[in-house]
């Protein structure tokens, strides 16, 4: 289900958070769908259960999942509240990558088409 880069400088729990968020955003994981248990995911990925728990806690803090005591963690049906700091960071990174793409000769029309493709693949975007 998830592939992690154990040699990456990025902490494993952050990689997990990013991968699960991606699955939720592209709707591979549907609202109210149950996530694998901490124990089963730890066994599957061969990592410490505390790492999984930390990732789940972060996803819950960001509004992507919710937990039910004794039942597990589930994909949140509501749209997560935007993390303004994260949004600012993403905008800066996006501006950097768009500037680089344009510098390398990518036409703005191609960038706009790429945005439209991504929006379409996400079911129309926001």
Coordinates of C-alpha atoms in Angstrom, one line a residue:
X1 CA 0.0 0.0 0.0
X2 CA 2.6 2.5 1.0
X3 CA 6.3 2.7 0.1
X4 CA 8.7 4.6 2.3
X5 CA 12.3 5.7 1.6
X6 CA 14.2 4.5 4.7
X7 CA 17.3 6.3 3.5
X8 CA 15.5 9.7 3.1
X9 CA 16.4 12.5 5.4
X10 CA 12.7 13.1 5.9
X11 CA 11.4 11.4 9.0
X12 CA 9.4 8.2 8.4
X13 CA 6.3 9.5 10.2
X14 CA 6.3 12.6 7.9
X15 CA 6.6 10.3 4.8
X16 CA 3.6 8.3 6.1
X17 CA 1.6 11.5 6.7
X18 CA 2.3 12.7 3.2
X19 CA 1.5 9.3 1.5
X20 CA -1.8 8.9 3.4
X21 CA -2.8 12.5 2.7
X22 CA -2.1 11.9 -1.0
X23 CA -4.3 8.8 -0.9
X24 CA -7.1 10.7 0.7
X25 CA -6.7 13.7 -1.6
X26 CA -6.8 11.6 -4.8
X27 CA -9.7 9.7 -3.3
X28 CA -8.1 6.3 -3.2
X29 CA -9.2 6.3 0.4
X30 CA -12.8 7.3 0.7
X31 CA -14.6 9.3 3.5
X32 CA -15.3 7.1 6.6
X33 CA -13.0 4.3 5.2
X34 CA -11.1 2.6 8.0
X35 CA -7.3 2.9 8.0
X36 CA -5.2 -0.1 8.7
X37 CA -4.6 -0.7 12.4
X38 CA -1.4 0.7 13.9
X39 CA -0.2 -2.9 14.6
X40 CA -1.0 -4.2 11.1
X41 CA 0.6 -1.3 9.3
X42 CA 3.7 -1.5 11.5
X43 CA 4.0 -5.2 10.6
X44 CA 3.4 -4.5 6.9
X45 CA 6.0 -1.7 6.7
X46 CA 8.4 -3.3 9.3
X47 CA 8.6 -0.1 11.4
X48 CA 7.9 0.8 15.0
X49 CA 4.2 1.1 15.9
X50 CA 4.9 4.4 17.7
X51 CA 5.9 5.9 14.3
X52 CA 2.5 4.9 12.8
X53 CA 0.7 6.3 15.9
X54 CA 2.6 9.6 15.5
X55 CA 1.6 9.8 11.9
X56 CA -2.0 9.0 12.6
X57 CA -2.0 11.6 15.4
X58 CA -0.6 14.2 13.0
X59 CA -3.2 13.3 10.4
X60 CA -6.0 13.7 13.0
X61 CA -4.6 17.1 14.1
X62 CA -4.7 18.2 10.4
X63 CA -8.3 17.0 10.0
X64 CA -7.6 14.2 7.5
X65 CA -8.7 11.4 9.8
X66 CA -10.6 10.8 13.0
X67 CA -10.5 8.1 15.5
X68 CA -13.2 6.1 17.3
X69 CA -12.1 4.6 20.6
X70 CA -11.9 0.9 20.4
X71 CA -12.6 0.9 16.6
X72 CA -9.7 2.6 14.9
X73 CA -8.9 5.5 12.6
X74 CA -11.1 6.6 9.7
X75 CA -10.8 9.0 6.8
X76 CA -12.6 12.2 7.7
X77 CA -15.7 13.0 5.7
X78 CA -15.3 16.7 6.1
X79 CA -12.8 18.7 4.1
X80 CA -9.8 19.4 6.4
X81 CA -9.4 22.9 7.6
X82 CA -6.5 24.5 5.7
X83 CA -3.2 24.6 7.6
X84 CA -2.3 28.2 6.8
X85 CA 1.4 27.8 7.5
X86 CA 1.5 24.7 5.3
X87 CA -0.4 26.5 2.6
X88 CA 2.1 29.4 2.6
X89 CA 4.9 26.9 2.4
X90 CA 3.3 25.0 -0.5
X91 CA 2.7 28.3 -2.4
X92 CA 6.3 29.3 -2.0
X93 CA 7.5 25.9 -3.3
X94 CA 5.0 26.0 -6.1
X95 CA 6.2 29.5 -7.2
X96 CA 9.8 28.2 -7.1
X97 CA 9.0 25.2 -9.3
X98 CA 6.8 27.2 -11.7
X99 CA 9.6 29.8 -12.1
X100 CA 12.1 27.1 -12.8
X101 CA 9.8 25.4 -15.3
X102 CA 9.2 28.7 -17.1
X103 CA 13.0 29.4 -17.0
X104 CA 13.6 26.0 -18.6
X105 CA 11.2 26.9 -21.4
X106 CA 7.8 25.4 -20.3
X107 CA 5.1 27.7 -21.8
X108 CA 2.5 29.1 -19.4
X109 CA -0.2 27.4 -21.5
X110 CA 1.3 24.0 -20.7
X111 CA 1.4 24.8 -17.0
X112 CA -2.3 25.9 -17.1
X113 CA -3.2 22.6 -18.9
X114 CA -1.3 20.6 -16.3
X115 CA -3.2 22.4 -13.5
X116 CA -6.5 21.6 -15.3
X117 CA -5.5 17.9 -15.7
X118 CA -4.7 17.7 -12.0
X119 CA -8.0 19.4 -11.1
X120 CA -9.9 17.0 -13.4
X121 CA -8.2 14.0 -11.9
X122 CA -9.3 15.2 -8.4
X123 CA -13.0 15.4 -9.4
X124 CA -13.2 19.0 -10.4
X125 CA -11.0 20.5 -7.6
X126 CA -12.5 22.8 -5.0

